[in-house]
Short mmCIF file of C-alpha atoms and ligand atoms in Angstrom, two decimals:
data_model
loop_
_atom_site.label_atom_id
_atom_site.label_comp_id
_atom_site.label_asym_id
_atom_site.label_seq_id
_atom_site.Cartn_x
_atom_site.Cartn_y
_atom_site.Cartn_z
CA MET A 1369 68.61 -6.21 -51.25
CA SER A 1370 67.01 -9.39 -52.56
CA ASP A 1371 63.61 -7.87 -51.68
CA PHE A 1372 63.62 -5.59 -54.73
CA THR A 1373 61.56 -6.72 -57.71
CA SER A 1374 64.40 -6.11 -60.18
CA ASN A 1375 68.12 -6.34 -59.50
CA PHE A 1376 68.83 -2.81 -60.77
CA TRP A 1377 69.20 -1.28 -57.31
CA GLU A 1378 71.39 -4.00 -55.89
CA ILE A 1379 73.81 -3.65 -58.83
CA TYR A 1380 73.63 0.12 -58.50
CA VAL A 1381 74.50 0.08 -54.78
CA ALA A 1382 77.18 -2.60 -55.22
CA GLY A 1383 78.67 -0.50 -58.03
CA ILE A 1384 78.79 2.63 -55.87
CA THR A 1385 80.43 0.64 -53.06
CA LEU A 1386 83.21 -0.76 -55.29
CA VAL A 1387 83.78 2.50 -57.16
CA SER A 1388 84.09 4.37 -53.84
CA ILE A 1389 86.67 1.95 -52.49
CA ILE A 1390 88.72 2.03 -55.67
CA ALA A 1391 88.43 5.83 -55.79
CA CYS A 1392 89.97 5.99 -52.30
CA LEU A 1393 92.91 3.91 -53.51
CA VAL A 1394 93.40 6.03 -56.64
CA LEU A 1395 93.20 9.22 -54.59
CA LEU A 1396 95.81 7.86 -52.22
CA ILE A 1397 98.21 7.00 -55.06
CA ILE A 1398 97.74 10.31 -56.85
CA THR A 1399 98.22 12.45 -53.76
CA GLY A 1400 101.27 10.33 -52.85
CA LYS A 1401 102.93 11.15 -56.19
CA MET A 1402 101.88 14.75 -56.58
CA LYS A 1403 104.42 17.45 -55.89
CA ALA A 1404 103.09 20.75 -54.63
CA SER A 1405 104.89 23.83 -55.86
CA THR A 1406 107.13 24.90 -53.03
CA ALA A 1407 108.76 28.23 -52.41
CA GLY A 1408 112.27 26.80 -52.25
CA ASP A 1409 112.22 26.62 -48.44
CA ASN A 1410 109.85 23.58 -48.53
CA THR A 1411 106.77 25.62 -47.62
CA THR A 1412 103.62 25.87 -49.69
CA GLY A 1413 103.65 29.64 -49.52
CA HIS A 1414 100.52 29.72 -47.32
CA VAL A 1415 101.00 32.02 -44.33
CA TRP A 1416 98.56 32.59 -41.46
CA ASP A 1417 98.58 34.87 -38.46
CA GLY A 1418 101.61 36.72 -39.75
CA ASP A 1419 104.21 33.99 -39.40
CA LEU A 1420 102.50 30.60 -39.37
CA ARG A 1421 103.65 28.83 -42.54
CA GLU A 1422 102.50 25.52 -44.01
CA MET A 1423 105.29 23.02 -44.65
CA ASN A 1424 105.03 20.64 -47.59
CA ASN A 1425 106.05 17.33 -46.00
CA PRO A 1426 104.61 14.05 -47.30
CA LEU A 1427 102.28 11.98 -45.05
CA PRO A 1428 104.24 9.60 -42.81
CA ARG A 1429 104.59 6.19 -44.52
CA TRP A 1430 102.84 4.28 -41.74
CA TRP A 1431 99.91 6.65 -42.07
CA SER A 1432 99.53 5.93 -45.78
CA TYR A 1433 99.86 2.19 -45.16
CA MET A 1434 96.99 2.38 -42.69
CA PHE A 1435 94.77 3.73 -45.46
CA VAL A 1436 95.91 0.92 -47.76
CA ILE A 1437 95.18 -1.65 -45.04
CA THR A 1438 91.60 -0.36 -44.61
CA ILE A 1439 91.06 -0.67 -48.37
CA VAL A 1440 92.43 -4.22 -48.47
CA PHE A 1441 90.36 -5.10 -45.41
CA SER A 1442 87.17 -3.83 -47.01
CA LEU A 1443 87.79 -5.82 -50.20
CA VAL A 1444 88.55 -9.04 -48.26
CA TYR A 1445 85.45 -8.42 -46.13
CA LEU A 1446 83.29 -8.01 -49.22
CA VAL A 1447 84.57 -11.32 -50.60
CA LEU A 1448 83.90 -13.22 -47.34
CA TYR A 1449 80.67 -11.60 -46.15
CA PRO A 1450 77.45 -10.46 -47.83
CA GLY A 1451 77.93 -6.78 -48.64
CA LEU A 1452 77.60 -6.43 -52.38
CA GLY A 1453 74.04 -6.68 -53.63
CA SER A 1454 72.72 -10.22 -53.33
CA TYR A 1455 76.22 -11.79 -53.39
CA PRO A 1456 76.17 -14.02 -50.27
CA GLY A 1457 79.93 -14.02 -49.51
CA THR A 1458 82.16 -17.10 -49.52
CA LEU A 1459 81.55 -17.81 -45.79
CA GLY A 1460 77.80 -18.05 -46.33
CA TRP A 1461 77.20 -15.99 -43.16
CA SER A 1462 73.90 -14.19 -42.69
CA SER A 1463 72.29 -12.50 -39.68
CA ALA A 1464 69.08 -14.48 -40.27
CA LYS A 1465 71.04 -17.75 -40.18
CA LEU A 1466 72.90 -16.64 -37.06
CA HIS A 1467 69.58 -15.91 -35.35
CA ALA A 1468 68.04 -19.21 -36.49
CA ASP A 1469 71.12 -21.11 -35.22
CA GLU A 1470 70.94 -19.41 -31.83
CA VAL A 1471 67.22 -20.09 -31.52
CA ALA A 1472 67.80 -23.75 -32.43
CA LYS A 1473 70.63 -23.96 -29.89
CA GLY A 1474 68.46 -22.37 -27.20
CA ASN A 1475 65.57 -24.70 -27.99
CA ALA A 1476 67.86 -27.73 -27.86
CA GLN A 1477 69.08 -26.62 -24.42
CA THR A 1478 65.59 -26.03 -23.02
CA ALA A 1479 63.92 -29.03 -24.73
CA PRO A 1480 64.75 -31.53 -21.94
CA ILE A 1481 63.55 -29.05 -19.29
CA TYR A 1482 60.27 -28.44 -21.10
CA ALA A 1483 59.88 -32.19 -21.78
CA LYS A 1484 60.06 -32.77 -18.03
CA PHE A 1485 57.33 -30.18 -17.38
CA MET A 1486 55.15 -31.56 -20.18
CA SER A 1487 55.10 -34.92 -18.40
CA MET A 1488 53.85 -33.31 -15.18
CA PRO A 1489 50.26 -32.13 -14.49
CA PRO A 1490 49.91 -28.32 -14.15
CA GLU A 1491 49.17 -28.57 -10.40
CA GLN A 1492 52.60 -30.15 -9.94
CA VAL A 1493 54.40 -27.83 -12.37
CA ALA A 1494 53.04 -24.92 -10.30
CA LYS A 1495 55.06 -26.19 -7.33
CA ASP A 1496 58.33 -26.39 -9.33
CA ALA A 1497 60.51 -23.33 -8.64
CA GLN A 1498 62.35 -23.57 -11.97
CA ALA A 1499 59.10 -23.85 -13.93
CA MET A 1500 57.66 -20.85 -12.10
CA ALA A 1501 60.78 -18.79 -12.87
CA ILE A 1502 60.30 -19.64 -16.56
CA GLY A 1503 56.58 -18.92 -16.26
CA GLU A 1504 57.30 -15.50 -14.79
CA ARG A 1505 59.57 -14.64 -17.75
CA LEU A 1506 57.02 -15.85 -20.28
CA TYR A 1507 54.35 -13.85 -18.49
CA SER A 1508 56.43 -10.64 -18.45
CA ASN A 1509 57.22 -10.94 -22.14
CA ASN A 1510 53.79 -11.91 -23.43
CA CYS A 1511 51.06 -11.00 -21.00
CA ALA A 1512 52.12 -8.15 -18.70
CA GLN A 1513 51.35 -5.42 -21.25
CA CYS A 1514 47.64 -6.20 -20.86
CA HIS A 1515 47.23 -7.94 -17.50
CA ALA A 1516 49.81 -5.72 -15.69
CA SER A 1517 53.17 -6.84 -14.35
CA ASP A 1518 51.62 -8.11 -11.09
CA ALA A 1519 48.83 -9.89 -13.07
CA ARG A 1520 46.21 -7.90 -11.16
CA GLY A 1521 44.84 -6.57 -14.42
CA ASN A 1522 43.31 -3.24 -15.22
CA LYS A 1523 40.00 -1.83 -16.41
CA GLY A 1524 38.89 -4.22 -19.19
CA PHE A 1525 41.80 -6.62 -18.54
CA PRO A 1526 40.95 -9.27 -15.96
CA ASN A 1527 42.84 -9.78 -12.75
CA LEU A 1528 44.39 -13.27 -13.00
CA THR A 1529 45.19 -13.63 -9.30
CA ASP A 1530 41.79 -13.24 -7.66
CA GLY A 1531 40.15 -16.59 -8.30
CA ASP A 1532 37.30 -14.86 -10.19
CA TRP A 1533 37.06 -16.28 -13.69
CA LEU A 1534 35.06 -15.24 -16.74
CA HIS A 1535 35.94 -18.40 -18.63
CA GLY A 1536 36.96 -20.81 -15.92
CA GLY A 1537 39.98 -21.23 -13.64
CA THR A 1538 40.74 -24.93 -13.93
CA PRO A 1539 44.05 -25.74 -15.65
CA GLU A 1540 42.07 -27.13 -18.64
CA LYS A 1541 40.03 -23.93 -19.03
CA ILE A 1542 43.07 -21.66 -18.60
CA LYS A 1543 44.94 -23.65 -21.25
CA GLU A 1544 41.92 -23.38 -23.54
CA THR A 1545 41.93 -19.59 -23.00
CA LEU A 1546 45.64 -19.33 -23.84
CA LEU A 1547 45.59 -21.60 -26.88
CA GLY A 1548 42.52 -20.25 -28.64
CA GLY A 1549 42.06 -16.82 -27.07
CA ARG A 1550 38.67 -15.57 -25.87
CA ASN A 1551 36.08 -13.23 -27.20
CA GLY A 1552 34.01 -11.68 -24.41
CA ASN A 1553 30.93 -10.37 -26.17
CA MET A 1554 27.98 -8.62 -24.59
CA PRO A 1555 25.58 -7.10 -27.14
CA PRO A 1556 24.01 -3.65 -26.57
CA MET A 1557 20.85 -4.41 -24.57
CA ALA A 1558 19.09 -1.04 -24.14
CA ALA A 1559 16.45 -1.78 -26.78
CA ALA A 1560 15.48 -5.03 -25.05
CA VAL A 1561 15.29 -3.34 -21.64
CA GLY A 1562 13.14 -0.32 -22.46
CA SER A 1563 13.33 3.40 -21.61
CA SER A 1564 16.41 5.07 -20.17
CA ASP A 1565 14.68 5.03 -16.76
CA ASP A 1566 14.19 1.28 -17.11
CA VAL A 1567 17.92 0.97 -17.86
CA LYS A 1568 18.83 3.02 -14.75
CA ASN A 1569 16.47 1.01 -12.54
CA LEU A 1570 17.97 -2.20 -13.87
CA ALA A 1571 21.45 -0.85 -13.11
CA GLN A 1572 20.33 -0.27 -9.50
CA TYR A 1573 19.09 -3.86 -9.38
CA VAL A 1574 22.46 -5.09 -10.70
CA LEU A 1575 24.19 -3.09 -7.94
CA SER A 1576 21.93 -4.74 -5.36
CA LEU A 1577 23.09 -8.20 -6.50
CA SER A 1578 26.52 -7.65 -4.98
CA GLY A 1579 25.18 -5.80 -1.94
CA SER A 1580 26.69 -2.58 -3.26
CA PRO A 1581 25.17 0.76 -2.22
CA HIS A 1582 21.96 1.16 -4.26
CA ASP A 1583 18.49 2.72 -4.31
CA SER A 1584 16.28 -0.18 -3.22
CA THR A 1585 13.00 1.29 -4.59
CA ARG A 1586 14.49 1.68 -8.05
CA ALA A 1587 16.21 -1.70 -7.80
CA ALA A 1588 12.82 -3.30 -7.09
CA LEU A 1589 11.42 -1.58 -10.20
CA GLY A 1590 14.30 -2.86 -12.30
CA LYS A 1591 14.22 -6.46 -11.06
CA ASP A 1592 11.82 -7.76 -13.74
CA LYS A 1593 13.96 -6.32 -16.51
CA PHE A 1594 16.80 -8.62 -15.49
CA ALA A 1595 14.99 -11.42 -17.31
CA VAL A 1596 16.65 -10.37 -20.57
CA CYS A 1597 20.06 -10.56 -18.90
CA ALA A 1598 19.50 -13.94 -17.30
CA ALA A 1599 20.10 -15.83 -20.55
CA CYS A 1600 23.80 -14.97 -20.25
CA HIS A 1601 24.36 -13.93 -16.64
CA GLY A 1602 22.12 -16.63 -15.14
CA PRO A 1603 18.86 -15.99 -13.25
CA ASP A 1604 20.83 -15.26 -10.06
CA GLY A 1605 23.38 -13.03 -11.91
CA LYS A 1606 26.33 -15.25 -10.99
CA GLY A 1607 27.49 -15.43 -14.59
CA MET A 1608 28.08 -18.40 -16.88
CA GLN A 1609 31.58 -19.41 -17.78
CA ALA A 1610 30.39 -21.14 -20.95
CA VAL A 1611 29.51 -17.71 -22.44
CA GLY A 1612 32.21 -15.82 -20.53
CA SER A 1613 29.64 -13.54 -18.89
CA ALA A 1614 30.70 -11.77 -15.72
CA ASN A 1615 29.53 -12.69 -12.24
CA LEU A 1616 27.49 -9.64 -11.20
CA THR A 1617 27.19 -10.64 -7.54
CA ASP A 1618 30.84 -10.62 -6.47
CA ASN A 1619 31.75 -6.94 -6.35
CA ILE A 1620 34.54 -7.44 -8.89
CA TRP A 1621 34.01 -4.99 -11.74
CA LEU A 1622 36.01 -5.48 -14.91
CA HIS A 1623 34.43 -2.54 -16.69
CA GLY A 1624 33.88 -0.15 -13.83
CA PHE A 1625 31.63 0.17 -10.81
CA GLY A 1626 28.51 2.23 -10.23
CA GLU A 1627 25.29 3.11 -12.03
CA LYS A 1628 27.03 5.05 -14.80
CA ALA A 1629 29.38 2.16 -15.72
CA ILE A 1630 26.57 -0.41 -15.68
CA VAL A 1631 24.24 1.82 -17.74
CA GLU A 1632 27.10 2.16 -20.24
CA MET A 1633 27.48 -1.64 -20.41
CA ILE A 1634 23.72 -2.07 -21.00
CA ASN A 1635 23.59 0.68 -23.66
CA ASN A 1636 26.76 -0.08 -25.58
CA GLY A 1637 27.62 -3.69 -24.82
CA LYS A 1638 31.24 -4.74 -24.99
CA VAL A 1639 33.60 -6.76 -27.16
CA ASN A 1640 36.69 -7.76 -25.19
CA VAL A 1641 39.32 -9.88 -26.89
CA MET A 1642 42.01 -12.07 -25.36
CA PRO A 1643 44.39 -12.88 -28.26
CA ALA A 1644 45.15 -16.56 -28.99
CA GLN A 1645 48.69 -17.63 -28.11
CA ALA A 1646 48.91 -20.94 -30.00
CA GLU A 1647 50.80 -19.40 -32.92
CA LYS A 1648 53.10 -17.31 -30.74
CA LEU A 1649 54.15 -19.77 -28.06
CA THR A 1650 55.00 -23.47 -28.11
CA GLU A 1651 52.72 -26.05 -26.54
CA ALA A 1652 55.25 -26.53 -23.75
CA GLN A 1653 55.47 -22.81 -23.05
CA ILE A 1654 51.68 -22.64 -22.83
CA HIS A 1655 51.71 -25.61 -20.46
CA VAL A 1656 54.17 -23.80 -18.16
CA LEU A 1657 52.22 -20.52 -18.41
CA THR A 1658 48.97 -22.34 -17.61
CA SER A 1659 50.58 -23.72 -14.46
CA TYR A 1660 51.96 -20.29 -13.58
CA ILE A 1661 48.56 -18.58 -13.97
CA TRP A 1662 46.74 -21.38 -12.14
CA GLY A 1663 49.33 -21.23 -9.34
CA MET A 1664 48.75 -17.53 -8.71
CA SER A 1665 45.20 -18.06 -7.44
CA ASN A 1666 45.85 -21.51 -5.95
CA LYS A 1667 48.74 -20.88 -3.58
C1 HEC B 1043 46.21 -7.63 -25.93
C2 HEC B 1043 45.91 -7.80 -24.55
C3 HEC B 1043 46.10 -9.17 -23.93
C4 HEC B 1043 47.23 -9.94 -23.90
C5 HEC B 1043 48.57 -9.68 -24.56
C6 HEC B 1043 46.93 -11.08 -23.08
N1 HEC B 1043 45.65 -11.01 -22.64
FE1 HEC B 1043 44.72 -12.35 -21.46
N2 HEC B 1043 42.99 -11.33 -21.67
C7 HEC B 1043 42.84 -10.11 -22.30
C8 HEC B 1043 41.46 -9.69 -22.22
C9 HEC B 1043 40.88 -8.40 -22.76
C10 HEC B 1043 40.79 -10.71 -21.54
C11 HEC B 1043 39.30 -10.76 -21.19
C12 HEC B 1043 38.55 -11.48 -22.26
C13 HEC B 1043 37.09 -11.43 -21.97
O1 HEC B 1043 36.62 -10.36 -21.53
O2 HEC B 1043 36.43 -12.43 -22.16
C14 HEC B 1043 41.78 -11.71 -21.20
C15 HEC B 1043 41.49 -12.90 -20.53
C16 HEC B 1043 42.45 -13.78 -20.06
C17 HEC B 1043 42.17 -14.95 -19.26
C18 HEC B 1043 40.80 -15.41 -18.82
C19 HEC B 1043 40.43 -14.74 -17.55
C20 HEC B 1043 39.14 -15.22 -17.01
O3 HEC B 1043 38.64 -14.55 -16.10
O4 HEC B 1043 38.64 -16.26 -17.46
C21 HEC B 1043 43.39 -15.54 -18.97
C22 HEC B 1043 43.61 -16.79 -18.15
C23 HEC B 1043 44.39 -14.75 -19.61
N3 HEC B 1043 43.80 -13.70 -20.27
C24 HEC B 1043 45.73 -15.03 -19.57
C25 HEC B 1043 46.67 -14.40 -20.39
C26 HEC B 1043 48.03 -14.83 -20.49
C27 HEC B 1043 48.68 -15.95 -19.72
C28 HEC B 1043 48.61 -14.03 -21.42
C29 HEC B 1043 50.01 -14.09 -21.97
C30 HEC B 1043 50.34 -15.25 -22.73
C31 HEC B 1043 47.61 -13.08 -21.86
N4 HEC B 1043 46.44 -13.34 -21.22
C32 HEC B 1043 47.83 -12.09 -22.80
C33 HEC B 1043 43.82 -9.39 -22.91
C34 HEC B 1043 45.11 -9.84 -23.13
C1 HEC B 1044 24.55 -12.39 -24.90
C2 HEC B 1044 25.00 -12.51 -23.55
C3 HEC B 1044 24.79 -11.36 -22.59
C4 HEC B 1044 23.61 -10.72 -22.28
C5 HEC B 1044 22.26 -10.98 -22.85
C6 HEC B 1044 23.96 -9.76 -21.27
N1 HEC B 1044 25.27 -9.80 -20.98
FE1 HEC B 1044 26.25 -8.63 -19.63
N2 HEC B 1044 27.98 -9.48 -20.15
C7 HEC B 1044 28.13 -10.50 -21.08
C8 HEC B 1044 29.52 -10.84 -21.20
C9 HEC B 1044 30.10 -11.90 -22.11
C10 HEC B 1044 30.20 -9.97 -20.31
C11 HEC B 1044 31.70 -9.92 -20.08
C12 HEC B 1044 32.31 -8.94 -21.04
C13 HEC B 1044 33.78 -9.15 -21.08
O1 HEC B 1044 34.22 -10.24 -21.46
O2 HEC B 1044 34.51 -8.23 -20.73
C14 HEC B 1044 29.22 -9.14 -19.69
C15 HEC B 1044 29.51 -8.15 -18.75
C16 HEC B 1044 28.57 -7.42 -18.09
C17 HEC B 1044 28.87 -6.41 -17.09
C18 HEC B 1044 30.24 -5.98 -16.64
C19 HEC B 1044 30.66 -6.70 -15.39
C20 HEC B 1044 31.97 -6.22 -14.85
O3 HEC B 1044 32.61 -7.00 -14.14
O4 HEC B 1044 32.36 -5.07 -15.10
C21 HEC B 1044 27.67 -5.92 -16.66
C22 HEC B 1044 27.47 -4.87 -15.61
C23 HEC B 1044 26.66 -6.62 -17.39
N3 HEC B 1044 27.22 -7.50 -18.25
C24 HEC B 1044 25.33 -6.40 -17.22
C25 HEC B 1044 24.36 -6.95 -18.04
C26 HEC B 1044 22.95 -6.62 -17.94
C27 HEC B 1044 22.37 -5.68 -16.91
C28 HEC B 1044 22.32 -7.32 -18.91
C29 HEC B 1044 20.87 -7.30 -19.26
C30 HEC B 1044 20.38 -6.06 -19.75
C31 HEC B 1044 23.33 -8.08 -19.61
N4 HEC B 1044 24.52 -7.83 -19.05
C32 HEC B 1044 23.03 -8.92 -20.67
C33 HEC B 1044 27.14 -11.15 -21.78
C34 HEC B 1044 25.82 -10.77 -21.77
#
């Protein structure tokens, strides 16, 4: 309610609420006092199905009182709790405050546990069963949607369990990845390589680097063209973690395997973003997650 720019609507809705409640009460009183015209034998004169006649008995007392109780309850509720426009209620209760209190309580409970983990190096945290149970939860809630629930990744989303790292697999590098995110960026390279045949030959050469099935004549023709790739992937194609370029010799293919996939990478390039977690998670949570991720490929 307080989100409106003027208070017209909150007064309007509060007015409707109060008028409706009072209208119920008035209706109850009026119908309680009204006498229907009866045909002398205490029926209303309505007859159905030949002989089914409607009696004119008043509502049972307890029934009427129940209506009155609901009306009193609603008025008491509206005094105690926020329900009328921006009026906060005498108890000062709000769902936002309830949530904040519960979060604070939860944080206070977990603070000593996290403090313990913060004082331990990641290699040691990775051996702590309780920390790993927490890490698994954090992973499921924040990472599984991209890296898959078993952390083995998917096309475009790296496998975190295989010991193959674009940006580095030491605890320091993993933490850096989580805190600041990563931006894997390969520019379109076709213009620097040459004709579409040159691009295909180069793709065959890239396949040869990992000993994958390839056409060796065409790979030999493409070899020289790799010079323009070496700046990022290294002269031997093993990749450079400082620029986050992939290792092309290991038969692990983040963006697909085969000539077609590699030609596509050369022609179109790729921007692949790992979102930063520093704003979403606490430092301690990132510390535990770092240990969890590191632990998966360092069993
Ligand atoms: C929106 C999708 C997305 C989410 C969510 C996400 N990631 Fe990533 N992550 C990526 C992508 C894409 C990359 C690859 C970046 C690149 O190509 O350079 C990546 C890269 C990484 C890397 C570096 C891998 C390497 O080889 O160096 C790590 C570690 C990682 N993510 C861990 C996590 C963890 C832990 C979480 C949960 C807190 C998480 N990610 C959440 C998409 C995501
Ligand atoms: C400016 C740096 C840069 C240059 C130059 C560059 N690359 Fe890349 N390349 C990258 C990065 C970074 C990635 C990882 C993309 C990601 O994070 O997902 C990549 C990924 C790839 C992949 C995907 C690997 C996989 O696992 O699926 C292939 C194939 C590739 N590059 C081939 C080439 C070839 C061939 C050339 C030369 C024509 C080249 N690259 C030039 C930076 C570069």
